[in-house]
Each structure stands twice: as structure tokens, then as C-alpha cells.
Amino acid sequence: NLGVRLDNPPSAEEAIKAAGMDWEVERRPIYTRYPQVGLPDAMHEILGHAALARSSDGKVLGVVGKGYRPIQNRTIFSIFDPFIQNGSLQFETAGSLHGGRIVWVLAALADGVREVVKGDPIKMYTLLSASHDGSMALAGRDTDIRVVCNNTLGAAHADTIMARIRHTRSAGERMAKFQDALAERHAVFASNLERYRFLA
């Protein structure tokens, strides 16, 4: 359950390949078998539900309802792309837990550790985490925890959610708004840092 350290890849596409997470999540129909008198067992599709399967090996990750649309790993990584390109963020770590059921990507403020006073460093991270089994929405958080495994992911999940995006058709519109919110949060962090220094 360890994540992958990312050595500052210059794009979401390179980051997702380095993390080994360049697979897709596919919706697949679910069937059940039951006998009919005098006939071989019949297969019947379970309408209104679908299995989520990993494209790389067909492993089933979960079962969801008809309105669920998986947010792909590539889409999650790409949320950070504008900030990677303008140099304000850099990819830090990423991981896939429980066979791909839970995924995350962590980015750090690109200018690294900032000190309020000498010996009092602060480093800001932004965490995106989501499930591919229907158990949780895509969520974005500011955190000072460097996520590298299941335990640190759990600890970071205690931090306040900046934005939550459900796995539905409208997810694309909400992701654009999340990028705007992320830019605002970075400005707030810089402003708060100056206040901390003034107080110190």
C-alpha cells in the first residue's frame, strides 16, 4: 500500500505513467444466472447497475448505479496540469490502493518549504483523492501531510475538503470550478504566510 514518489514530472501524462496509473475504469454489465424449468440455466442482465472494472486486467473494483460515471485517473491528474505548466505546483506523490479502488495524487507548492521564522517551516500540499468502487467522490484538500501510503492518506482525509466532485455527467463543469478555487487557495496561503510572519 505504498505510493510512488514523483520526481517532478513536467505534465500530468508523464506523472500518471510514472505512477503506473495509466489505466482506465470501464462500466461493464452485470449478469445473474438462474434456472428455468426444462431449460439450461439462463443469464439475465441486472438492469440499473454496472460493474466498474480496470481496463488493464479486467479486475472488478465495485458495483454502481446507472447514474455513476467514473472519473478517470487521467482526468484527476490533469486537474493539476495548468498549475504544473505555470510553475506554481509540482507533482509530489501518487498511489493506487486496494487494487485500484482508491487513488490519490499529491502536489506541492513549487517553491518548496517556506519558513515563518527560522526553524519553523511550512509546506503546503494539495491532495486529490477518489474511489473507483463507488465509495467516495473526488475530493480536493489542502494539507500539510505528505501522503505516501494508506495511513497518511487516512490522516490527510481529516483535513477540510476544499471541493468535492461526484461521479456524474456534470463532473467536468465542477472540475473547472475546482481549478479556480485551487488558484484562490494558493493566493490565500501566500497572504496567510505574510500574516504569520508579521505575528511572529
PDB file of C-alpha atoms in Angstrom:
ATOM      1  CA  ASN A   1       0.000   0.000   0.000  1.00  0.00           C
ATOM      2  CA  LEU A   2       2.826   2.399  -0.735  1.00  0.00           C
ATOM      3  CA  GLY A   3       2.528   5.227  -3.212  1.00  0.00           C
ATOM      4  CA  VAL A   4       5.067   6.334  -5.795  1.00  0.00           C
ATOM      5  CA  ARG A   5       7.346   9.311  -5.349  1.00  0.00           C
ATOM      6  CA  LEU A   6       7.158  11.513  -8.432  1.00  0.00           C
ATOM      7  CA  ASP A   7      10.394  13.200  -9.465  1.00  0.00           C
ATOM      8  CA  ASN A   8       8.791  16.453 -10.622  1.00  0.00           C
ATOM      9  CA  PRO A   9       7.373  15.218 -13.971  1.00  0.00           C
ATOM     10  CA  PRO A  10       6.527  18.162 -16.264  1.00  0.00           C
ATOM     11  CA  SER A  11       2.992  17.064 -17.179  1.00  0.00           C
ATOM     12  CA  ALA A  12       0.025  15.022 -15.983  1.00  0.00           C
ATOM     13  CA  GLU A  13       0.639  12.470 -18.738  1.00  0.00           C
ATOM     14  CA  GLU A  14       4.194  11.801 -17.606  1.00  0.00           C
ATOM     15  CA  ALA A  15       3.136  11.769 -13.940  1.00  0.00           C
ATOM     16  CA  ILE A  16       0.406   9.187 -14.482  1.00  0.00           C
ATOM     17  CA  LYS A  17       2.792   6.888 -16.359  1.00  0.00           C
ATOM     18  CA  ALA A  18       5.465   7.252 -13.664  1.00  0.00           C
ATOM     19  CA  ALA A  19       2.869   6.320 -11.027  1.00  0.00           C
ATOM     20  CA  GLY A  20       1.735   3.235 -13.001  1.00  0.00           C
ATOM     21  CA  MET A  21      -1.826   4.567 -13.010  1.00  0.00           C
ATOM     22  CA  ASP A  22      -2.363   4.956 -16.774  1.00  0.00           C
ATOM     23  CA  TRP A  23      -5.313   2.580 -16.858  1.00  0.00           C
ATOM     24  CA  GLU A  24      -8.999   3.347 -17.374  1.00  0.00           C
ATOM     25  CA  VAL A  25     -12.102   2.416 -15.402  1.00  0.00           C
ATOM     26  CA  GLU A  26     -14.810   0.823 -17.542  1.00  0.00           C
ATOM     27  CA  ARG A  27     -18.517   0.312 -16.872  1.00  0.00           C
ATOM     28  CA  ARG A  28     -19.499  -3.282 -17.620  1.00  0.00           C
ATOM     29  CA  PRO A  29     -22.903  -5.014 -17.465  1.00  0.00           C
ATOM     30  CA  ILE A  30     -23.658  -7.438 -14.615  1.00  0.00           C
ATOM     31  CA  TYR A  31     -25.461 -10.747 -15.161  1.00  0.00           C
ATOM     32  CA  THR A  32     -27.026 -13.335 -12.909  1.00  0.00           C
ATOM     33  CA  ARG A  33     -27.761 -16.972 -13.696  1.00  0.00           C
ATOM     34  CA  TYR A  34     -30.935 -18.752 -12.653  1.00  0.00           C
ATOM     35  CA  PRO A  35     -32.605 -21.968 -13.820  1.00  0.00           C
ATOM     36  CA  GLN A  36     -35.820 -22.255 -15.749  1.00  0.00           C
ATOM     37  CA  VAL A  37     -37.842 -25.474 -15.705  1.00  0.00           C
ATOM     38  CA  GLY A  38     -36.749 -27.770 -18.505  1.00  0.00           C
ATOM     39  CA  LEU A  39     -34.149 -25.314 -19.853  1.00  0.00           C
ATOM     40  CA  PRO A  40     -30.432 -24.730 -19.268  1.00  0.00           C
ATOM     41  CA  ASP A  41     -29.588 -22.018 -16.733  1.00  0.00           C
ATOM     42  CA  ALA A  42     -30.311 -18.617 -18.266  1.00  0.00           C
ATOM     43  CA  MET A  43     -28.179 -15.477 -17.947  1.00  0.00           C
ATOM     44  CA  HIS A  44     -30.038 -12.244 -17.268  1.00  0.00           C
ATOM     45  CA  GLU A  45     -28.600  -8.739 -17.119  1.00  0.00           C
ATOM     46  CA  ILE A  46     -29.155  -6.837 -13.865  1.00  0.00           C
ATOM     47  CA  LEU A  47     -30.591  -3.581 -15.163  1.00  0.00           C
ATOM     48  CA  GLY A  48     -29.820  -0.299 -13.413  1.00  0.00           C
ATOM     49  CA  HIS A  49     -26.412  -1.426 -12.137  1.00  0.00           C
ATOM     50  CA  ALA A  50     -22.956  -1.891 -13.612  1.00  0.00           C
ATOM     51  CA  ALA A  51     -19.574  -3.225 -12.562  1.00  0.00           C
ATOM     52  CA  LEU A  52     -16.537  -0.937 -12.594  1.00  0.00           C
ATOM     53  CA  ALA A  53     -13.536  -2.783 -13.991  1.00  0.00           C
ATOM     54  CA  ARG A  54      -9.895  -1.846 -14.532  1.00  0.00           C
ATOM     55  CA  SER A  55      -9.047  -1.795 -18.238  1.00  0.00           C
ATOM     56  CA  SER A  56      -5.525  -3.173 -17.729  1.00  0.00           C
ATOM     57  CA  ASP A  57      -6.603  -6.577 -16.385  1.00  0.00           C
ATOM     58  CA  GLY A  58     -10.408  -6.613 -16.115  1.00  0.00           C
ATOM     59  CA  LYS A  59     -10.369  -6.665 -12.296  1.00  0.00           C
ATOM     60  CA  VAL A  60     -13.753  -5.618 -10.895  1.00  0.00           C
ATOM     61  CA  LEU A  61     -13.409  -2.720  -8.453  1.00  0.00           C
ATOM     62  CA  GLY A  62     -17.035  -2.175  -7.432  1.00  0.00           C
ATOM     63  CA  VAL A  63     -20.708  -2.094  -8.388  1.00  0.00           C
ATOM     64  CA  VAL A  64     -22.557   1.192  -9.026  1.00  0.00           C
ATOM     65  CA  GLY A  65     -25.919   2.545 -10.117  1.00  0.00           C
ATOM     66  CA  LYS A  66     -26.905   3.780 -13.567  1.00  0.00           C
ATOM     67  CA  GLY A  67     -26.057   7.454 -12.894  1.00  0.00           C
ATOM     68  CA  TYR A  68     -22.459   6.797 -11.868  1.00  0.00           C
ATOM     69  CA  ARG A  69     -19.787   7.880 -14.340  1.00  0.00           C
ATOM     70  CA  PRO A  70     -16.199   7.066 -13.365  1.00  0.00           C
ATOM     71  CA  ILE A  71     -13.781   9.984 -13.179  1.00  0.00           C
ATOM     72  CA  GLN A  72     -10.678   8.596 -14.841  1.00  0.00           C
ATOM     73  CA  ASN A  73      -7.196   8.720 -13.301  1.00  0.00           C
ATOM     74  CA  ARG A  74      -6.019  10.748 -16.290  1.00  0.00           C
ATOM     75  CA  THR A  75      -8.725  13.344 -15.597  1.00  0.00           C
ATOM     76  CA  ILE A  76      -7.755  13.568 -11.913  1.00  0.00           C
ATOM     77  CA  PHE A  77      -4.084  14.152 -12.743  1.00  0.00           C
ATOM     78  CA  SER A  78      -4.975  16.692 -15.440  1.00  0.00           C
ATOM     79  CA  ILE A  79      -6.684  18.974 -12.889  1.00  0.00           C
ATOM     80  CA  PHE A  80      -3.186  19.914 -11.758  1.00  0.00           C
ATOM     81  CA  ASP A  81      -1.829  20.468 -15.281  1.00  0.00           C
ATOM     82  CA  PRO A  82      -2.377  24.267 -15.526  1.00  0.00           C
ATOM     83  CA  PHE A  83      -0.555  24.739 -12.220  1.00  0.00           C
ATOM     84  CA  ILE A  84       2.274  22.409 -13.247  1.00  0.00           C
ATOM     85  CA  GLN A  85       2.645  24.296 -16.529  1.00  0.00           C
ATOM     86  CA  ASN A  86       2.756  27.741 -14.884  1.00  0.00           C
ATOM     87  CA  GLY A  87       5.258  26.504 -12.306  1.00  0.00           C
ATOM     88  CA  SER A  88       3.146  27.068  -9.178  1.00  0.00           C
ATOM     89  CA  LEU A  89       2.818  23.348  -8.299  1.00  0.00           C
ATOM     90  CA  GLN A  90       4.875  20.213  -8.791  1.00  0.00           C
ATOM     91  CA  PHE A  91       3.769  16.594  -8.571  1.00  0.00           C
ATOM     92  CA  GLU A  92       4.923  15.002  -5.303  1.00  0.00           C
ATOM     93  CA  THR A  93       3.404  11.513  -4.900  1.00  0.00           C
ATOM     94  CA  ALA A  94       0.589   9.376  -6.276  1.00  0.00           C
ATOM     95  CA  GLY A  95      -0.836   5.990  -5.455  1.00  0.00           C
ATOM     96  CA  SER A  96      -3.437   3.337  -6.077  1.00  0.00           C
ATOM     97  CA  LEU A  97      -4.661   1.355  -3.064  1.00  0.00           C
ATOM     98  CA  HIS A  98      -6.669  -1.844  -2.654  1.00  0.00           C
ATOM     99  CA  GLY A  99      -6.182  -2.932  -6.255  1.00  0.00           C
ATOM    100  CA  GLY A 100      -7.198   0.449  -7.664  1.00  0.00           C
ATOM    101  CA  ARG A 101     -10.325   1.016  -5.584  1.00  0.00           C
ATOM    102  CA  ILE A 102      -8.817   4.160  -4.024  1.00  0.00           C
ATOM    103  CA  VAL A 103      -6.479   6.541  -5.885  1.00  0.00           C
ATOM    104  CA  TRP A 104      -4.736   9.775  -4.991  1.00  0.00           C
ATOM    105  CA  VAL A 105      -2.301  12.344  -6.371  1.00  0.00           C
ATOM    106  CA  LEU A 106      -0.475  14.929  -4.263  1.00  0.00           C
ATOM    107  CA  ALA A 107       1.112  18.154  -5.497  1.00  0.00           C
ATOM    108  CA  ALA A 108       3.323  20.567  -3.564  1.00  0.00           C
ATOM    109  CA  LEU A 109       3.720  24.309  -3.832  1.00  0.00           C
ATOM    110  CA  ALA A 110       6.603  24.545  -6.272  1.00  0.00           C
ATOM    111  CA  ASP A 111       8.783  26.976  -4.338  1.00  0.00           C
ATOM    112  CA  GLY A 112       9.116  24.353  -1.620  1.00  0.00           C
ATOM    113  CA  VAL A 113       9.343  24.886   2.098  1.00  0.00           C
ATOM    114  CA  ARG A 114       8.601  28.365   3.415  1.00  0.00           C
ATOM    115  CA  GLU A 115       9.616  29.468   6.878  1.00  0.00           C
ATOM    116  CA  VAL A 116       7.522  31.621   9.174  1.00  0.00           C
ATOM    117  CA  VAL A 117      10.607  32.101  11.338  1.00  0.00           C
ATOM    118  CA  LYS A 118      13.908  30.295  11.139  1.00  0.00           C
ATOM    119  CA  GLY A 119      13.381  26.658  12.080  1.00  0.00           C
ATOM    120  CA  ASP A 120       9.567  26.840  11.620  1.00  0.00           C
ATOM    121  CA  PRO A 121       8.945  25.532   8.092  1.00  0.00           C
ATOM    122  CA  ILE A 122       5.558  25.221   6.416  1.00  0.00           C
ATOM    123  CA  LYS A 123       4.975  23.227   3.246  1.00  0.00           C
ATOM    124  CA  MET A 124       1.628  23.296   1.508  1.00  0.00           C
ATOM    125  CA  TYR A 125       0.266  20.335  -0.439  1.00  0.00           C
ATOM    126  CA  THR A 126      -2.917  19.863  -2.413  1.00  0.00           C
ATOM    127  CA  LEU A 127      -4.378  16.366  -2.361  1.00  0.00           C
ATOM    128  CA  LEU A 128      -6.838  14.894  -4.847  1.00  0.00           C
ATOM    129  CA  SER A 129      -8.314  11.524  -3.883  1.00  0.00           C
ATOM    130  CA  ALA A 130     -11.154   9.450  -5.290  1.00  0.00           C
ATOM    131  CA  SER A 131     -12.552   5.943  -5.372  1.00  0.00           C
ATOM    132  CA  HIS A 132     -13.218   3.621  -8.279  1.00  0.00           C
ATOM    133  CA  ASP A 133     -15.602   1.411  -6.297  1.00  0.00           C
ATOM    134  CA  GLY A 134     -18.409   3.931  -5.753  1.00  0.00           C
ATOM    135  CA  SER A 135     -17.497   4.601  -2.111  1.00  0.00           C
ATOM    136  CA  MET A 136     -16.440   8.258  -2.354  1.00  0.00           C
ATOM    137  CA  ALA A 137     -16.441  11.294  -4.608  1.00  0.00           C
ATOM    138  CA  LEU A 138     -13.355  13.025  -5.944  1.00  0.00           C
ATOM    139  CA  ALA A 139     -12.226  15.404  -3.190  1.00  0.00           C
ATOM    140  CA  GLY A 140      -9.616  18.143  -3.087  1.00  0.00           C
ATOM    141  CA  ARG A 141      -7.928  19.245   0.129  1.00  0.00           C
ATOM    142  CA  ASP A 142      -5.162  21.487   1.353  1.00  0.00           C
ATOM    143  CA  THR A 143      -2.972  19.502   3.711  1.00  0.00           C
ATOM    144  CA  ASP A 144       0.416  19.639   5.400  1.00  0.00           C
ATOM    145  CA  ILE A 145       0.646  15.831   5.342  1.00  0.00           C
ATOM    146  CA  ARG A 146       2.862  14.263   2.683  1.00  0.00           C
ATOM    147  CA  VAL A 147       0.729  11.333   1.535  1.00  0.00           C
ATOM    148  CA  VAL A 148       2.783   8.229   0.727  1.00  0.00           C
ATOM    149  CA  CYS A 149       0.588   5.309   1.872  1.00  0.00           C
ATOM    150  CA  ASN A 150      -2.822   4.245   3.156  1.00  0.00           C
ATOM    151  CA  ASN A 151      -2.130   5.544   6.686  1.00  0.00           C
ATOM    152  CA  THR A 152      -1.011   9.019   5.615  1.00  0.00           C
ATOM    153  CA  LEU A 153      -3.935   9.211   3.177  1.00  0.00           C
ATOM    154  CA  GLY A 154      -6.293   8.480   6.077  1.00  0.00           C
ATOM    155  CA  ALA A 155      -4.632  11.189   8.168  1.00  0.00           C
ATOM    156  CA  ALA A 156      -4.900  13.741   5.354  1.00  0.00           C
ATOM    157  CA  HIS A 157      -8.592  12.902   4.913  1.00  0.00           C
ATOM    158  CA  ALA A 158      -9.178  14.544   8.305  1.00  0.00           C
ATOM    159  CA  ASP A 159      -8.327  17.917   6.723  1.00  0.00           C
ATOM    160  CA  THR A 160     -11.113  20.165   5.457  1.00  0.00           C
ATOM    161  CA  ILE A 161     -12.389  19.455   1.960  1.00  0.00           C
ATOM    162  CA  MET A 162     -11.876  22.334  -0.469  1.00  0.00           C
ATOM    163  CA  ALA A 163     -14.093  20.814  -3.161  1.00  0.00           C
ATOM    164  CA  ARG A 164     -15.991  17.581  -3.786  1.00  0.00           C
ATOM    165  CA  ILE A 165     -16.946  16.309  -7.243  1.00  0.00           C
ATOM    166  CA  ARG A 166     -19.388  13.439  -7.603  1.00  0.00           C
ATOM    167  CA  HIS A 167     -19.014  10.827 -10.345  1.00  0.00           C
ATOM    168  CA  THR A 168     -21.817  12.125 -12.573  1.00  0.00           C
ATOM    169  CA  ARG A 169     -22.223  13.709 -16.008  1.00  0.00           C
ATOM    170  CA  SER A 170     -21.710  17.215 -14.564  1.00  0.00           C
ATOM    171  CA  ALA A 171     -18.256  16.348 -13.155  1.00  0.00           C
ATOM    172  CA  GLY A 172     -16.438  18.171 -15.972  1.00  0.00           C
ATOM    173  CA  GLU A 173     -18.043  21.536 -15.172  1.00  0.00           C
ATOM    174  CA  ARG A 174     -17.259  21.183 -11.465  1.00  0.00           C
ATOM    175  CA  MET A 175     -13.606  20.364 -12.194  1.00  0.00           C
ATOM    176  CA  ALA A 176     -13.151  23.703 -13.958  1.00  0.00           C
ATOM    177  CA  LYS A 177     -14.582  25.468 -10.884  1.00  0.00           C
ATOM    178  CA  PHE A 178     -12.263  23.461  -8.669  1.00  0.00           C
ATOM    179  CA  GLN A 179      -9.259  24.707 -10.644  1.00  0.00           C
ATOM    180  CA  ASP A 180     -10.436  28.291  -9.993  1.00  0.00           C
ATOM    181  CA  ALA A 181     -10.801  27.524  -6.284  1.00  0.00           C
ATOM    182  CA  LEU A 182      -7.329  25.991  -6.199  1.00  0.00           C
ATOM    183  CA  ALA A 183      -5.789  29.167  -7.652  1.00  0.00           C
ATOM    184  CA  GLU A 184      -7.583  31.232  -4.986  1.00  0.00           C
ATOM    185  CA  ARG A 185      -6.349  28.929  -2.199  1.00  0.00           C
ATOM    186  CA  HIS A 186      -2.735  29.443  -3.256  1.00  0.00           C
ATOM    187  CA  ALA A 187      -3.202  33.210  -3.069  1.00  0.00           C
ATOM    188  CA  VAL A 188      -4.739  32.852   0.412  1.00  0.00           C
ATOM    189  CA  PHE A 189      -1.821  30.694   1.560  1.00  0.00           C
ATOM    190  CA  ALA A 190       0.698  33.334   0.471  1.00  0.00           C
ATOM    191  CA  SER A 191      -1.317  36.040   2.233  1.00  0.00           C
ATOM    192  CA  ASN A 192      -1.595  33.971   5.428  1.00  0.00           C
ATOM    193  CA  LEU A 193       2.134  33.334   5.408  1.00  0.00           C
ATOM    194  CA  GLU A 194       2.806  37.082   5.469  1.00  0.00           C
ATOM    195  CA  ARG A 195       0.388  37.456   8.400  1.00  0.00           C
ATOM    196  CA  TYR A 196       2.126  34.631  10.287  1.00  0.00           C
ATOM    197  CA  ARG A 197       5.475  36.347   9.771  1.00  0.00           C
ATOM    198  CA  PHE A 198       4.061  39.668  10.985  1.00  0.00           C
ATOM    199  CA  LEU A 199       2.660  37.974  14.119  1.00  0.00           C
ATOM    200  CA  ALA A 200       5.956  36.186  14.724  1.00  0.00           C
TER     201      ALA A 200
END
